[in-house]
Every structure is written in structure tokens, then in C-alpha cells.
Short mmCIF file of C-alpha atoms in Angstrom, two decimals:
data_model
loop_
_atom_site.label_atom_id
_atom_site.label_comp_id
_atom_site.label_asym_id
_atom_site.label_seq_id
_atom_site.Cartn_x
_atom_site.Cartn_y
_atom_site.Cartn_z
CA UNK I 1432 1.32 -14.57 73.97
CA UNK I 1433 2.93 -17.88 74.68
CA UNK I 1434 5.03 -18.83 71.80
CA UNK I 1435 3.00 -21.20 68.92
CA UNK I 1436 3.70 -24.44 67.59
CA UNK I 1437 2.06 -25.10 63.59
CA UNK I 1438 2.44 -28.78 64.88
CA UNK I 1439 -0.72 -28.07 67.66
CA UNK I 1440 -2.56 -27.90 65.07
CA UNK I 1441 -1.73 -31.45 63.57
CA UNK I 1442 -5.66 -32.95 65.05
CA UNK I 1443 -7.22 -30.55 63.09
CA UNK I 1444 -5.13 -31.41 60.08
CA UNK I 1445 -6.05 -34.92 60.43
CA UNK I 1446 -9.52 -34.30 61.09
CA UNK I 1447 -9.80 -32.30 57.60
CA UNK I 1448 -7.96 -34.81 56.14
CA UNK I 1449 -9.61 -37.66 56.92
CA UNK I 1450 -12.99 -35.91 56.38
CA UNK I 1451 -12.39 -34.31 53.28
CA UNK I 1452 -10.21 -37.06 51.75
CA UNK I 1453 -13.41 -39.95 52.43
CA UNK I 1454 -15.31 -37.65 50.65
CA UNK I 1455 -13.43 -37.26 47.77
CA UNK I 1456 -12.25 -41.67 47.10
CA UNK I 1457 -16.41 -42.92 47.96
CA UNK I 1458 -17.92 -39.38 46.02
CA UNK I 1459 -19.36 -38.81 49.34
CA UNK I 1460 -18.91 -36.27 52.09
CA UNK I 1461 -20.85 -38.07 54.65
CA UNK I 1462 -18.98 -41.34 53.30
CA UNK I 1463 -16.76 -41.45 56.96
CA UNK I 1464 -19.37 -39.81 59.94
CA UNK I 1465 -17.93 -36.59 61.44
CA UNK I 1466 -17.91 -38.19 65.05
CA UNK I 1467 -15.76 -40.99 63.84
CA UNK I 1468 -13.12 -38.79 61.74
CA UNK I 1469 -12.92 -36.67 65.18
CA UNK I 1470 -12.34 -39.57 67.87
CA UNK I 1471 -9.29 -39.95 65.29
CA UNK I 1472 -8.14 -36.46 66.06
CA UNK I 1473 -8.69 -37.05 69.48
CA UNK I 1474 -6.20 -40.48 69.70
CA UNK I 1475 -3.42 -38.24 67.76
CA UNK I 1476 -3.43 -34.76 70.02
CA UNK I 1477 -3.29 -37.44 73.10
CA UNK I 1478 -0.30 -39.04 71.21
CA UNK I 1479 1.17 -35.64 70.67
CA UNK I 1480 3.71 -33.60 73.55
CA UNK I 1481 5.04 -37.31 74.81
CA UNK I 1482 6.95 -34.93 77.65
CA UNK I 1483 3.14 -35.08 79.85
CA UNK I 1484 1.84 -37.99 80.64
CA UNK I 1485 -1.62 -39.99 79.44
CA UNK I 1486 -3.24 -39.02 82.82
CA UNK I 1487 -2.01 -35.11 82.69
CA UNK I 1488 -3.39 -34.94 78.82
CA UNK I 1489 -6.82 -37.05 80.32
CA UNK I 1490 -6.84 -34.26 82.48
CA UNK I 1491 -6.73 -31.60 80.06
CA UNK I 1492 -9.00 -33.18 77.53
CA UNK I 1493 -12.17 -34.14 80.38
CA UNK I 1494 -11.94 -30.73 81.74
CA UNK I 1495 -12.13 -28.76 78.28
CA UNK I 1496 -15.32 -31.45 78.07
CA UNK I 1497 -16.40 -30.54 80.84
CA UNK I 1498 -16.41 -26.63 80.52
CA UNK I 1499 -19.34 -24.95 81.77
CA UNK I 1500 -20.54 -23.01 77.96
CA UNK I 1501 -20.11 -27.15 76.84
CA UNK I 1502 -22.50 -28.37 78.48
CA UNK I 1503 -24.75 -25.93 78.58
CA UNK I 1504 -24.56 -25.70 75.14
CA UNK I 1505 -25.48 -29.68 74.78
CA UNK I 1506 -28.44 -29.11 77.38
CA UNK I 1507 -29.71 -27.36 74.81
CA UNK I 1508 -29.10 -29.02 72.24
CA UNK I 1509 -31.06 -31.97 73.69
CA UNK I 1510 -33.80 -29.28 74.83
CA UNK I 1511 -34.37 -28.19 71.16
CA UNK I 1512 -34.40 -31.91 70.20
CA UNK I 1513 -37.59 -32.57 71.90
CA UNK I 1514 -39.08 -29.81 71.18
CA UNK I 1515 -38.49 -30.29 67.08
CA UNK I 1516 -40.01 -33.88 67.42
CA UNK I 1517 -43.14 -32.26 69.23
CA UNK I 1518 -44.28 -29.86 67.29
CA UNK I 1519 -43.52 -31.83 63.66
CA UNK I 1520 -45.81 -34.57 65.16
CA UNK I 1521 -48.50 -32.13 66.21
CA UNK I 1522 -48.76 -31.33 62.49
CA UNK I 1523 -47.53 -27.42 63.29
CA UNK I 1524 -44.98 -27.75 59.97
CA UNK I 1525 -47.77 -27.86 57.87
CA UNK I 1526 -50.58 -26.30 59.13
CA UNK I 1527 -47.95 -23.71 59.19
CA UNK I 1528 -46.83 -23.65 55.67
CA UNK I 1529 -50.42 -23.88 54.12
CA UNK I 1530 -52.01 -21.13 55.79
CA UNK I 1531 -49.08 -19.17 54.27
CA UNK I 1532 -49.26 -20.16 50.67
CA UNK I 1533 -53.44 -19.95 51.22
CA UNK I 1534 -53.50 -15.72 52.06
CA UNK I 1535 -50.37 -15.35 49.52
CA UNK I 1536 -51.07 -12.75 46.19
CA UNK I 1537 -50.15 -14.91 43.27
CA UNK I 1538 -47.87 -12.25 42.01
CA UNK I 1539 -45.33 -12.96 44.88
CA UNK I 1540 -45.33 -16.81 44.48
CA UNK I 1541 -41.04 -17.41 44.62
CA UNK I 1542 -41.05 -14.75 47.25
CA UNK I 1543 -43.68 -15.84 49.46
CA UNK I 1544 -41.78 -19.25 49.72
CA UNK I 1545 -38.98 -17.62 51.10
CA UNK I 1546 -40.64 -15.10 53.83
CA UNK I 1547 -42.57 -18.67 55.02
CA UNK I 1548 -39.47 -20.29 55.06
CA UNK I 1549 -37.34 -17.57 56.70
CA UNK I 1550 -40.83 -17.57 59.31
CA UNK I 1551 -40.88 -21.81 59.94
CA UNK I 1552 -36.76 -21.45 60.19
CA UNK I 1553 -36.35 -19.44 63.05
CA UNK I 1554 -39.11 -20.70 64.83
CA UNK I 1555 -37.81 -23.91 64.43
CA UNK I 1556 -33.88 -23.39 64.71
CA UNK I 1557 -33.38 -25.79 61.81
CA UNK I 1558 -32.49 -25.40 58.86
CA UNK I 1559 -32.50 -29.16 57.74
CA UNK I 1560 -35.85 -28.95 59.09
CA UNK I 1561 -37.46 -26.43 56.85
CA UNK I 1562 -35.74 -27.56 53.48
CA UNK I 1563 -37.46 -30.67 54.02
CA UNK I 1564 -40.92 -29.38 55.30
CA UNK I 1565 -41.62 -26.86 52.63
CA UNK I 1566 -39.02 -28.96 49.45
CA UNK I 1567 -42.68 -30.63 48.35
CA UNK I 1568 -44.30 -27.26 48.53
CA UNK I 1569 -42.21 -25.49 46.18
CA UNK I 1570 -41.78 -28.32 43.45
CA UNK I 1571 -45.15 -28.43 43.72
CA UNK I 1572 -45.18 -24.18 43.16
CA UNK I 1573 -43.05 -25.37 40.49
CA UNK I 1574 -44.86 -27.69 38.56
CA UNK I 1575 -48.25 -25.59 38.70
CA UNK I 1576 -46.31 -22.11 37.72
CA UNK I 1577 -43.61 -23.12 35.14
CA UNK I 1578 -41.76 -21.24 37.13
CA UNK I 1579 -38.20 -23.39 37.59
CA UNK I 1580 -38.00 -26.12 40.18
CA UNK I 1581 -34.45 -25.14 40.89
CA UNK I 1582 -35.51 -21.80 41.83
CA UNK I 1583 -38.60 -22.16 43.79
CA UNK I 1584 -35.99 -24.42 45.91
CA UNK I 1585 -33.02 -21.83 45.68
CA UNK I 1586 -35.82 -20.24 47.60
CA UNK I 1587 -36.52 -22.77 50.36
CA UNK I 1588 -33.00 -22.67 50.80
CA UNK I 1589 -32.12 -19.08 51.11
CA UNK I 1590 -35.56 -18.63 53.68
CA UNK I 1591 -33.79 -21.89 55.18
CA UNK I 1592 -30.99 -20.07 56.26
CA UNK I 1593 -32.14 -17.11 57.31
CA UNK I 1594 -33.49 -19.35 59.88
CA UNK I 1595 -30.62 -20.98 60.33
CA UNK I 1596 -28.58 -18.25 61.21
CA UNK I 1597 -30.65 -16.07 63.16
CA UNK I 1598 -32.98 -18.26 65.15
CA UNK I 1599 -32.42 -18.01 69.18
CA UNK I 1600 -33.22 -22.14 69.24
CA UNK I 1601 -30.75 -22.32 66.83
CA UNK I 1602 -27.72 -25.19 67.11
CA UNK I 1603 -25.82 -22.41 65.24
CA UNK I 1604 -26.60 -19.72 67.48
CA UNK I 1605 -26.31 -21.32 70.51
CA UNK I 1606 -22.72 -23.08 69.97
CA UNK I 1607 -21.94 -19.62 68.54
CA UNK I 1608 -22.90 -17.62 71.63
CA UNK I 1609 -21.55 -20.15 74.04
CA UNK I 1610 -18.10 -20.52 72.82
CA UNK I 1611 -18.01 -16.53 73.12
CA UNK I 1612 -19.94 -16.07 76.53
CA UNK I 1613 -22.55 -13.57 75.23
CA UNK I 1614 -26.40 -13.10 75.72
CA UNK I 1615 -28.34 -14.77 72.74
CA UNK I 1616 -30.49 -11.94 72.21
CA UNK I 1617 -27.43 -8.85 71.81
CA UNK I 1618 -26.31 -11.50 69.92
CA UNK I 1619 -29.46 -10.85 67.40
CA UNK I 1620 -29.62 -7.85 67.15
CA UNK I 1621 -26.65 -7.26 65.72
CA UNK I 1622 -26.90 -10.56 63.61
CA UNK I 1623 -30.35 -9.07 62.45
CA UNK I 1624 -29.37 -5.71 61.13
CA UNK I 1625 -26.07 -6.97 59.53
CA UNK I 1626 -27.97 -9.39 57.19
CA UNK I 1627 -31.25 -8.00 56.94
CA UNK I 1628 -30.83 -5.89 53.73
CA UNK I 1629 -29.58 -9.32 52.23
CA UNK I 1630 -33.26 -10.84 52.91
CA UNK I 1631 -34.81 -7.56 51.19
CA UNK I 1632 -32.26 -7.39 48.27
CA UNK I 1633 -33.50 -11.00 48.57
CA UNK I 1634 -37.43 -10.56 47.99
CA UNK I 1635 -37.28 -7.64 45.24
CA UNK I 1636 -34.73 -10.33 43.52
CA UNK I 1637 -37.81 -13.27 43.36
CA UNK I 1638 -39.75 -10.58 42.40
CA UNK I 1639 -37.88 -9.63 39.54
CA UNK I 1640 -37.89 -13.05 38.71
CA UNK I 1641 -40.88 -14.33 39.35
CA UNK I 1642 -43.52 -11.54 40.33
CA UNK I 1643 -44.57 -11.22 37.09
CA UNK I 1644 -46.06 -14.36 36.35
CA UNK I 1645 -49.50 -16.34 37.72
CA UNK I 1646 -49.90 -19.34 39.17
CA UNK I 1647 -52.92 -21.28 40.74
CA UNK I 1648 -52.06 -24.41 43.21
CA UNK I 1649 -54.25 -26.95 43.21
CA UNK I 1650 -53.99 -29.24 45.69
CA UNK I 1651 -55.15 -29.15 50.23
CA UNK I 1652 -54.44 -26.36 51.57
CA UNK I 1653 -56.05 -27.18 54.38
CA UNK I 1654 -54.46 -26.26 57.71
CA UNK I 1655 -55.77 -25.63 61.40
CA UNK I 1656 -54.70 -22.15 63.57
CA UNK I 1657 -55.08 -24.20 66.77
CA UNK I 1658 -52.06 -26.06 65.06
CA UNK I 1659 -49.78 -23.03 64.63
CA UNK I 1660 -49.99 -21.72 68.59
CA UNK I 1661 -45.98 -23.56 69.68
CA UNK I 1662 -44.07 -21.62 66.63
CA UNK I 1663 -45.66 -18.52 67.66
CA UNK I 1664 -44.60 -19.49 71.65
CA UNK I 1665 -41.11 -19.71 70.69
CA UNK I 1666 -40.77 -17.11 68.90
CA UNK I 1667 -42.29 -14.87 70.45
CA UNK I 1668 -40.56 -15.85 73.82
CA UNK I 1669 -37.84 -15.89 72.14
CA UNK I 1670 -37.20 -12.41 70.97
CA UNK I 1671 -38.56 -10.97 74.01
CA UNK I 1672 -35.60 -12.22 75.93
CA UNK I 1673 -36.83 -15.10 78.08
CA UNK I 1674 -33.65 -18.12 78.49
CA UNK I 1675 -33.71 -20.60 76.10
CA UNK I 1676 -34.17 -23.24 78.84
CA UNK I 1677 -37.47 -21.67 78.76
CA UNK I 1678 -38.92 -21.18 75.65
CA UNK I 1679 -37.82 -24.25 74.38
CA UNK I 1680 -39.70 -26.29 77.78
CA UNK I 1681 -43.13 -23.84 76.44
CA UNK I 1682 -42.72 -25.02 72.76
CA UNK I 1683 -42.10 -27.97 73.78
CA UNK I 1684 -45.18 -28.03 76.77
CA UNK I 1685 -47.32 -26.50 74.43
CA UNK I 1686 -46.75 -28.71 71.02
CA UNK I 1687 -47.70 -31.62 73.41
CA UNK I 1688 -50.99 -29.89 74.23
CA UNK I 1689 -51.84 -29.09 70.74
CA UNK I 1690 -51.21 -32.57 69.42
CA UNK I 1691 -52.58 -34.69 72.09
CA UNK I 1692 -56.36 -32.03 72.01
CA UNK I 1693 -55.95 -31.53 68.30
CA UNK I 1694 -55.52 -36.14 68.02
CA UNK I 1695 -52.86 -35.60 66.74
CA UNK I 1696 -50.54 -36.83 68.73
CA UNK I 1697 -51.56 -40.45 71.06
CA UNK I 1698 -51.75 -39.78 74.73
CA UNK I 1699 -49.39 -42.84 74.81
CA UNK I 1700 -47.01 -41.20 72.29
CA UNK I 1701 -46.53 -38.34 74.55
CA UNK I 1702 -42.85 -39.23 75.58
CA UNK I 1703 -42.21 -41.20 72.47
CA UNK I 1704 -42.28 -37.45 70.18
CA UNK I 1705 -39.90 -36.01 72.90
CA UNK I 1706 -37.40 -38.29 72.31
CA UNK I 1707 -37.97 -40.44 69.48
CA UNK I 1708 -40.64 -37.97 66.70
CA UNK I 1709 -42.69 -39.66 64.33
CA UNK I 1710 -40.64 -40.98 62.08
CA UNK I 1711 -38.00 -42.40 65.43
CA UNK I 1712 -34.94 -40.36 64.18
CA UNK I 1713 -36.34 -37.40 64.92
CA UNK I 1714 -36.77 -35.53 68.33
CA UNK I 1715 -33.66 -35.90 71.55
CA UNK I 1716 -32.38 -38.42 69.34
CA UNK I 1717 -31.44 -36.27 66.48
CA UNK I 1718 -29.29 -34.09 68.66
CA UNK I 1719 -27.23 -36.94 69.64
CA UNK I 1720 -24.25 -37.12 67.00
CA UNK I 1721 -24.32 -33.21 67.46
CA UNK I 1722 -23.66 -32.89 71.10
CA UNK I 1723 -21.53 -36.03 71.27
CA UNK I 1724 -19.92 -34.58 67.98
CA UNK I 1725 -19.65 -31.28 70.53
CA UNK I 1726 -17.94 -32.77 73.57
CA UNK I 1727 -15.24 -34.75 71.87
CA UNK I 1728 -14.58 -31.17 69.94
CA UNK I 1729 -14.06 -29.40 73.19
CA UNK I 1730 -11.06 -32.15 74.20
CA UNK I 1731 -9.32 -32.04 71.01
CA UNK I 1732 -9.08 -28.30 71.04
CA UNK I 1733 -8.50 -28.21 74.83
CA UNK I 1734 -5.38 -30.37 73.86
CA UNK I 1735 -4.80 -27.84 70.66
CA UNK I 1736 -4.44 -24.90 72.54
CA UNK I 1737 -2.54 -26.96 75.35
CA UNK I 1738 0.19 -27.84 72.91
CA UNK I 1739 0.48 -24.03 71.04
CA UNK I 1740 -1.56 -24.71 68.31
CA UNK I 1741 -4.45 -22.07 69.10
CA UNK I 1742 -1.42 -20.04 69.84
CA UNK I 1743 0.17 -20.34 66.45
CA UNK I 1744 -2.43 -19.24 64.73
CA UNK I 1745 -3.29 -16.25 66.70
CA UNK I 1746 0.24 -15.15 65.99
CA UNK I 1747 -0.38 -16.28 62.57
CA UNK I 1748 -3.37 -13.80 61.87
CA UNK I 1749 -1.28 -10.93 64.82
CA UNK I 1750 1.46 -10.66 61.50
CA UNK I 1751 -0.92 -9.93 59.16
CA UNK I 1752 -3.81 -8.11 61.15
CA UNK I 1753 -3.01 -5.02 62.59
CA UNK I 1754 -6.40 -3.37 63.55
CA UNK I 1755 -9.68 -4.24 65.20
CA UNK I 1756 -11.09 -5.02 61.97
CA UNK I 1757 -8.80 -6.95 59.99
CA UNK I 1758 -9.28 -9.38 63.44
CA UNK I 1759 -12.45 -9.49 62.51
CA UNK I 1760 -11.98 -10.30 58.81
CA UNK I 1761 -9.68 -13.06 60.28
CA UNK I 1762 -12.10 -14.58 62.18
CA UNK I 1763 -15.47 -14.89 59.03
CA UNK I 1764 -12.09 -16.08 57.06
CA UNK I 1765 -11.52 -18.58 60.27
CA UNK I 1766 -14.96 -19.28 59.98
CA UNK I 1767 -15.47 -19.56 56.32
CA UNK I 1768 -12.49 -21.91 55.47
CA UNK I 1769 -13.52 -24.56 58.76
CA UNK I 1770 -17.84 -24.86 57.68
CA UNK I 1771 -15.62 -25.58 53.73
CA UNK I 1772 -13.97 -28.18 55.40
CA UNK I 1773 -16.47 -29.58 57.46
CA UNK I 1774 -19.34 -29.35 55.71
CA UNK I 1775 -20.94 -28.39 59.29
CA UNK I 1776 -21.84 -24.44 60.09
CA UNK I 1777 -22.22 -25.95 64.03
CA UNK I 1778 -19.35 -28.24 63.97
CA UNK I 1779 -17.44 -25.37 62.55
CA UNK I 1780 -18.73 -22.88 65.19
CA UNK I 1781 -17.99 -25.33 68.06
CA UNK I 1782 -14.26 -25.91 66.22
CA UNK I 1783 -13.26 -21.87 65.38
CA UNK I 1784 -15.25 -20.64 68.58
CA UNK I 1785 -12.62 -21.30 71.36
CA UNK I 1786 -9.76 -19.74 68.27
CA UNK I 1787 -12.04 -16.64 67.54
CA UNK I 1788 -12.88 -16.01 71.38
CA UNK I 1789 -8.99 -16.13 71.48
CA UNK I 1790 -8.58 -13.35 68.46
CA UNK I 1791 -11.84 -11.32 69.71
CA UNK I 1792 -10.29 -10.75 73.00
CA UNK I 1793 -6.52 -9.54 71.67
CA UNK I 1794 -7.77 -7.73 69.29
CA UNK I 1795 -10.87 -5.85 71.54
CA UNK I 1796 -13.98 -6.94 70.03
CA UNK I 1797 -17.46 -7.31 71.69
CA UNK I 1798 -18.46 -10.93 71.78
CA UNK I 1799 -21.62 -10.14 70.23
CA UNK I 1800 -19.58 -9.62 67.06
CA UNK I 1801 -17.14 -12.31 67.35
CA UNK I 1802 -20.58 -15.00 68.03
CA UNK I 1803 -22.57 -12.89 64.63
CA UNK I 1804 -19.65 -12.83 62.51
CA UNK I 1805 -18.54 -16.71 63.39
CA UNK I 1806 -22.75 -17.36 62.08
CA UNK I 1807 -22.80 -15.95 59.20
CA UNK I 1808 -19.92 -16.86 57.54
CA UNK I 1809 -20.13 -20.24 58.71
CA UNK I 1810 -24.27 -20.08 57.42
CA UNK I 1811 -23.12 -18.34 54.15
CA UNK I 1812 -21.05 -21.08 53.10
CA UNK I 1813 -23.61 -24.02 54.42
CA UNK I 1814 -26.08 -22.72 52.85
CA UNK I 1815 -23.23 -22.76 49.46
CA UNK I 1816 -21.94 -26.38 49.60
CA UNK I 1817 -22.93 -28.65 47.40
CA UNK I 1818 -22.00 -31.65 49.87
CA UNK I 1819 -23.46 -29.84 52.44
CA UNK I 1820 -26.68 -31.11 54.18
CA UNK I 1821 -28.95 -28.31 53.30
CA UNK I 1822 -28.74 -28.42 49.66
CA UNK I 1823 -28.03 -32.66 49.76
CA UNK I 1824 -31.63 -32.53 51.34
CA UNK I 1825 -33.00 -30.35 49.18
CA UNK I 1826 -31.92 -32.05 46.59
CA UNK I 1827 -33.80 -35.56 47.86
CA UNK I 1828 -36.60 -33.51 48.94
CA UNK I 1829 -36.75 -33.03 45.18
CA UNK I 1830 -36.31 -36.38 44.02
CA UNK I 1831 -38.99 -38.11 46.87
CA UNK I 1832 -41.57 -36.40 45.03
CA UNK I 1833 -40.35 -37.57 41.63
CA UNK I 1834 -38.30 -34.49 40.51
CA UNK I 1835 -34.83 -34.71 39.56
CA UNK I 1836 -32.45 -32.00 40.60
CA UNK I 1837 -28.79 -31.25 41.56
CA UNK I 1838 -26.92 -29.57 44.28
CA UNK I 1839 -25.72 -27.35 41.31
CA UNK I 1840 -28.69 -26.81 40.00
CA UNK I 1841 -29.94 -24.92 42.94
CA UNK I 1842 -26.63 -22.90 43.76
CA UNK I 1843 -27.65 -20.05 40.72
CA UNK I 1844 -30.68 -18.99 42.89
CA UNK I 1845 -28.84 -18.29 46.48
CA UNK I 1846 -29.10 -14.98 46.06
CA UNK I 1847 -29.56 -14.47 50.69
CA UNK I 1848 -26.34 -16.76 51.11
CA UNK I 1849 -24.76 -15.30 49.29
CA UNK I 1850 -25.22 -11.52 49.91
CA UNK I 1851 -25.67 -12.25 53.53
CA UNK I 1852 -21.38 -12.78 53.13
CA UNK I 1853 -20.94 -9.42 51.03
CA UNK I 1854 -23.36 -7.64 54.04
CA UNK I 1855 -21.58 -9.42 56.42
CA UNK I 1856 -17.98 -8.37 54.50
CA UNK I 1857 -19.99 -4.28 54.54
CA UNK I 1858 -20.51 -4.70 58.77
CA UNK I 1859 -17.14 -4.83 59.00
CA UNK I 1860 -15.43 -2.51 56.72
CA UNK I 1861 -17.34 0.50 57.47
CA UNK I 1862 -18.63 -0.12 60.58
CA UNK I 1863 -17.40 1.87 63.85
CA UNK I 1864 -14.20 -0.52 64.97
CA UNK I 1865 -16.51 -2.88 67.47
CA UNK I 1866 -14.55 -2.77 71.57
CA UNK I 1867 -15.43 -5.23 74.28
CA UNK I 1868 -16.01 -3.59 77.88
CA UNK I 1869 -12.68 -4.10 79.75
CA UNK I 1870 -12.15 -2.73 83.07
#
């Protein structure tokens, strides 16, 4: 391993200072768009190491940006956006939610919301989309039953993070598997058995807290089973191991067909909903930011690695980690810290992924285990931090229907993200050391 240099990490430090500093200064962690902070960090990386010419540095940057895994990841982001825009326009979200609530026994109201959120987030691959779809319904359940509004919304966030972590069309899964070079289905199996106990205990906790109360949902719960088909196509196709490109294309085509036949998507609007959703902000357009960020981050990481930053982290971890399990704990800590700092689990995975890959190769950890750890521990913190998009969207969704709930009020009910972290640590401590298959 080359001699590492702390100075090689300067671009990452600059990004964190800018991003966190602007959030504290303006009391808004989205005051500075992440892409702006990353571009400044890239400029800093290009200024470093004056012994190398600018052309040489740009060559490193563009080679890293054009990496096969990075480009594949970006293409999948775009296809995931197309499916999201089409399926929402087709009315699949509303029908899926109403169907679940229509058949739900009265004794499992809040636990049922968690389960529905799990299903939708796995099918949609987006936690924010799930929260946006279900928060108004969760508020309605709380209003009509007397349950804590924060608890009902907490159940939505818990379920949303379940799918964000596990869904094979989630951008976090895409980023984790592509940065580690493993198959999505292998990561899913590795990940699923780690977090399953957390989901089961979460259901039990919600049943204990709210299961003894009766409720009677009043309102329109009309649903159309025909509109649920796109979700089933994506979910089943992903679980049986279809290529993610095939899954997303089938889901998008199925959504368009269902929308046109059911009258929710005018024939003339087919391409519009794919490109920008029903509100002009969804669809493929909603993936522009994360696609651009992924490319820029890849370039930054390329220079960070070239300037010895990653080798410095590796040597630092190596001094403190002597075992395979210790290295896994190091990856968990690394991904956690980056997510807390960036408030975006996909960005955190994109940033930490190359470093985690080097650690896993150094300590002989299977790529599927590393991908699972990255996704689990970034999702843990993304589902808890009050300045993350998930809790901010949950709070805003409640406000949209006239209920004031702050992110801090929801945090005590975020059982699943907390338990997911506990299960992740236990899986590392009490499982046999994972070994990659090396020749």
C-alpha cells in the first residue's frame, strides 16, 4: 500500500465544512445544494498537488467519472426515475395504499401502516416517495383513532427506510452494489437476513403501542387492483433475479399501459410523465441531481485516491483494525459518519463506496457484505437525522394537511432505523468472518 497523505482528504473536508457550515449558518441544511459544494471540492482537488499538470489531473478525473460502474449506475438512476414518474401518474400508489387499508384488521392500524410502507418502498425504491404518498394517510389514521400523530408518521418513515435499504431499484442499492461490484440479488439476500429481525421487532413494538385501540377509518378508500399491477411486476421481477434494466423497463411500460387503459394517463402525455412525472418535477428529471452528483463525486474520489487520501484512511484503519470483523465495523463507522455529514444516503454511499471497497479488499470481505453494510448504516442514520430529506418530507407532509409535527417529535418512534443499526452491529460481531473468493 502506498504512503497515505492526510492532505489528500482535503476536498472531502472542504465539502463537509461547506455543507454543514452553511446548514448551521442558515439553519437549513439544504441552503447550499450538494452539487455546488461538490464542485467547489472538485476545484480544490484540482488545485492540489502542483507537481502534476492540470491535464494529468483532468485525465484522472474523467477516467474516474467514466468508470463502467459509475455510468451503469447513472443509467439505472434514469430508468428508475422513468418508472417512478409513470407509476405515480398511473395511480398505482393511491390504489396500493387504499387496498391495504381496506383489508387491514382494526387491531393493527399503526403496524399495518408500517407494513404497507415497507411494501410500497420496496416496490418504488424510494423512501421520500413513500413518505410523500403515505404521510397524509398516516395523519388521517391518527386523527380518526386518537393515536399519536408522530407515532403514525414514524411508522411511515420506518417502512420507507425498510424499502430504501432493500429495494433492488433503490438508488442506495444501485450505488452500493455498483461501487462494490456485486450482484443486486446477492446483496439483497445478505442484507435481508440482517435486517429481518429489526422489521419483526418493529411490528411487535407498534402492535404493543397501538394494537389494543380500535379505529374506524372514514373516507374514500377506493382502489383499482388493475393499477397495482406495475408494482407487482417490478417486485416479482426484481425478486426472481431479472436484470435491473429489464425490471425497470417492464415496470415503466406496464405503468404506461395501465395508465392509458384506465384513463389516468392521456395518450398525448405518455412521454411527459416519463420525463417529468405529473407535477413537472418527477420522473427522469427527479434523477438529474443525483446523476450529476454521482459523476462529480467519482471525479473527486479519483483525485483523492491519486493524492493519497484513501491510502491514509486505509492505513489509519489498519493500525486500529487487525481482523476481518474489525474492518467491517470500520466500514460501518465510515458510512455512518459520511451520511451524518451529507444528509443523503446515496451520496454517502457514492463517497464512501470506493474507500469501503479498498478496505474490503485489504481485509478480504465479500463484496455483497460490504455493499450490505454500506446500505444498512447509511440508511440507519438517514432515517434518524432531523435534517435529512426523509424527516423533513414527513414533517412537511403533515403540515400540508394542517398538522404541525416537527422531525424531533417523530424521532422517538423511529424503531426500525435504530434496530437496523443494532442488527447490523450484531451481524458483524456474532457471525463468522466473511471472506471473498480470491484466486
